[in-house]
Every structure is written in structure tokens, then in C-alpha cells.
Amino acid sequence: MDFLGLTKNESAYIELKIKLSKNLRELRSKQNLTQVELAKLLNSSQSRIAKLEKGDPSVSIDLLIKSLIALGETNKDIGKAISS
């Protein structure tokens, strides 16, 4: 991401967010949940789930992790997703 002029820390943060977002999308699909169903589970909206899954800048890593935990992921699972 050098072409964006990001620092190493900014690049690492974005990469982490992308990995968590991808993991959320894959986990939701594996559980055969729609974005609407996941939104209901999280007391959120479908559009917010779409933003979560795309790593939208308005979405916090905190919310991504809470969503993964709500789908049954453990800290170890989340750690594996981050380190892959």
C-alpha cells in the first residue's frame, strides 16, 4: 500500500480489518445466514453488515470482533484469521 502513502502502522491496521471482514463474510456464508439474518442476530441493519463485510472505514475493528464472537468464533479462531 505504499502507493497510498500510508505508514506501516496504517497499512497493518487496514490489513487487519480486511482479514477480519473476510473472515466474517466467510463465516456467515458457512452458517448459511443472509446479511439480514446476521443483522437481526446483532441487532443491526443489513447495510451495516454489508459495510462490516467490506471493511468500510466507518466500521470499527471492535464491531468486527463482536460480530465474529456472536457467530461463535473463539479468540483462537480470530487469532488464526488474523495470522493467515
PDB file of C-alpha atoms in Angstrom:
ATOM      1  CA  MET A   1       0.000   0.000   0.000  1.00  0.00           C
ATOM      2  CA  ASP A   2       2.991   2.238  -0.497  1.00  0.00           C
ATOM      3  CA  PHE A   3       1.244   3.948  -3.395  1.00  0.00           C
ATOM      4  CA  LEU A   4      -1.316   5.338  -0.932  1.00  0.00           C
ATOM      5  CA  GLY A   5       1.385   6.929   1.177  1.00  0.00           C
ATOM      6  CA  LEU A   6       0.352   5.042   4.296  1.00  0.00           C
ATOM      7  CA  THR A   7       2.615   4.433   7.250  1.00  0.00           C
ATOM      8  CA  LYS A   8       3.478   0.864   8.252  1.00  0.00           C
ATOM      9  CA  ASN A   9       1.021   1.146  11.133  1.00  0.00           C
ATOM     10  CA  GLU A  10      -1.791   2.386   8.910  1.00  0.00           C
ATOM     11  CA  SER A  11      -1.132  -0.418   6.420  1.00  0.00           C
ATOM     12  CA  ALA A  12      -1.116  -3.010   9.217  1.00  0.00           C
ATOM     13  CA  TYR A  13      -4.426  -1.669  10.556  1.00  0.00           C
ATOM     14  CA  ILE A  14      -6.079  -1.831   7.138  1.00  0.00           C
ATOM     15  CA  GLU A  15      -4.736  -5.329   6.510  1.00  0.00           C
ATOM     16  CA  LEU A  16      -6.099  -6.491   9.871  1.00  0.00           C
ATOM     17  CA  LYS A  17      -9.501  -5.006   9.108  1.00  0.00           C
ATOM     18  CA  ILE A  18      -9.588  -6.699   5.696  1.00  0.00           C
ATOM     19  CA  LYS A  19      -8.761 -10.088   7.230  1.00  0.00           C
ATOM     20  CA  LEU A  20     -11.477  -9.742   9.873  1.00  0.00           C
ATOM     21  CA  SER A  21     -14.023  -8.603   7.291  1.00  0.00           C
ATOM     22  CA  LYS A  22     -13.209 -11.527   5.017  1.00  0.00           C
ATOM     23  CA  ASN A  23     -13.467 -13.925   7.951  1.00  0.00           C
ATOM     24  CA  LEU A  24     -16.890 -12.532   8.894  1.00  0.00           C
ATOM     25  CA  ARG A  25     -18.199 -12.893   5.334  1.00  0.00           C
ATOM     26  CA  GLU A  26     -16.902 -16.476   5.068  1.00  0.00           C
ATOM     27  CA  LEU A  27     -18.282 -17.471   8.466  1.00  0.00           C
ATOM     28  CA  ARG A  28     -21.708 -16.003   7.694  1.00  0.00           C
ATOM     29  CA  SER A  29     -21.790 -17.924   4.414  1.00  0.00           C
ATOM     30  CA  LYS A  30     -20.688 -21.183   6.070  1.00  0.00           C
ATOM     31  CA  GLN A  31     -23.546 -20.802   8.544  1.00  0.00           C
ATOM     32  CA  ASN A  32     -25.968 -20.201   5.662  1.00  0.00           C
ATOM     33  CA  LEU A  33     -27.021 -16.855   7.058  1.00  0.00           C
ATOM     34  CA  THR A  34     -28.098 -13.926   4.944  1.00  0.00           C
ATOM     35  CA  GLN A  35     -26.914 -10.443   5.782  1.00  0.00           C
ATOM     36  CA  VAL A  36     -30.441  -9.703   7.017  1.00  0.00           C
ATOM     37  CA  GLU A  37     -30.387 -12.715   9.354  1.00  0.00           C
ATOM     38  CA  LEU A  38     -26.989 -11.752  10.736  1.00  0.00           C
ATOM     39  CA  ALA A  39     -28.209  -8.182  11.204  1.00  0.00           C
ATOM     40  CA  LYS A  40     -31.130  -9.432  13.306  1.00  0.00           C
ATOM     41  CA  LEU A  41     -28.749 -11.549  15.390  1.00  0.00           C
ATOM     42  CA  LEU A  42     -26.583  -8.485  16.034  1.00  0.00           C
ATOM     43  CA  ASN A  43     -29.486  -6.024  16.444  1.00  0.00           C
ATOM     44  CA  SER A  44     -28.159  -4.144  13.449  1.00  0.00           C
ATOM     45  CA  SER A  45     -29.117  -3.480   9.840  1.00  0.00           C
ATOM     46  CA  GLN A  46     -28.343  -5.282   6.593  1.00  0.00           C
ATOM     47  CA  SER A  47     -26.495  -2.240   5.307  1.00  0.00           C
ATOM     48  CA  ARG A  48     -24.257  -2.264   8.404  1.00  0.00           C
ATOM     49  CA  ILE A  49     -23.463  -5.938   7.810  1.00  0.00           C
ATOM     50  CA  ALA A  50     -22.546  -5.143   4.210  1.00  0.00           C
ATOM     51  CA  LYS A  51     -20.191  -2.450   5.490  1.00  0.00           C
ATOM     52  CA  LEU A  52     -18.699  -4.873   8.018  1.00  0.00           C
ATOM     53  CA  GLU A  53     -18.026  -7.417   5.300  1.00  0.00           C
ATOM     54  CA  LYS A  54     -16.412  -4.833   3.030  1.00  0.00           C
ATOM     55  CA  GLY A  55     -14.180  -3.373   5.732  1.00  0.00           C
ATOM     56  CA  ASP A  56     -15.784   0.033   5.339  1.00  0.00           C
ATOM     57  CA  PRO A  57     -13.801   2.793   7.072  1.00  0.00           C
ATOM     58  CA  SER A  58     -16.833   3.658   9.236  1.00  0.00           C
ATOM     59  CA  VAL A  59     -16.743   0.194  10.823  1.00  0.00           C
ATOM     60  CA  SER A  60     -14.562  -0.403  13.864  1.00  0.00           C
ATOM     61  CA  ILE A  61     -12.425  -3.466  14.462  1.00  0.00           C
ATOM     62  CA  ASP A  62     -14.272  -3.735  17.769  1.00  0.00           C
ATOM     63  CA  LEU A  63     -17.575  -4.253  15.959  1.00  0.00           C
ATOM     64  CA  LEU A  64     -16.000  -6.794  13.602  1.00  0.00           C
ATOM     65  CA  ILE A  65     -14.698  -8.821  16.545  1.00  0.00           C
ATOM     66  CA  LYS A  66     -18.021  -8.621  18.412  1.00  0.00           C
ATOM     67  CA  SER A  67     -19.764  -9.885  15.268  1.00  0.00           C
ATOM     68  CA  LEU A  68     -17.360 -12.799  14.896  1.00  0.00           C
ATOM     69  CA  ILE A  69     -17.849 -13.753  18.543  1.00  0.00           C
ATOM     70  CA  ALA A  70     -21.634 -13.603  18.083  1.00  0.00           C
ATOM     71  CA  LEU A  71     -21.221 -16.165  15.287  1.00  0.00           C
ATOM     72  CA  GLY A  72     -19.342 -18.494  17.627  1.00  0.00           C
ATOM     73  CA  GLU A  73     -15.717 -17.675  16.853  1.00  0.00           C
ATOM     74  CA  THR A  74     -13.266 -18.060  19.707  1.00  0.00           C
ATOM     75  CA  ASN A  75     -10.264 -15.855  20.415  1.00  0.00           C
ATOM     76  CA  LYS A  76      -8.125 -18.614  18.963  1.00  0.00           C
ATOM     77  CA  ASP A  77     -10.213 -18.686  15.763  1.00  0.00           C
ATOM     78  CA  ILE A  78      -9.936 -14.934  15.416  1.00  0.00           C
ATOM     79  CA  GLY A  79      -6.197 -15.129  16.009  1.00  0.00           C
ATOM     80  CA  LYS A  80      -5.851 -17.707  13.230  1.00  0.00           C
ATOM     81  CA  ALA A  81      -7.795 -15.479  10.838  1.00  0.00           C
ATOM     82  CA  ILE A  82      -5.541 -12.556  11.644  1.00  0.00           C
ATOM     83  CA  SER A  83      -2.330 -14.517  11.268  1.00  0.00           C
ATOM     84  CA  SER A  84      -3.234 -16.183   7.970  1.00  0.00           C
TER      85      SER A  84
END
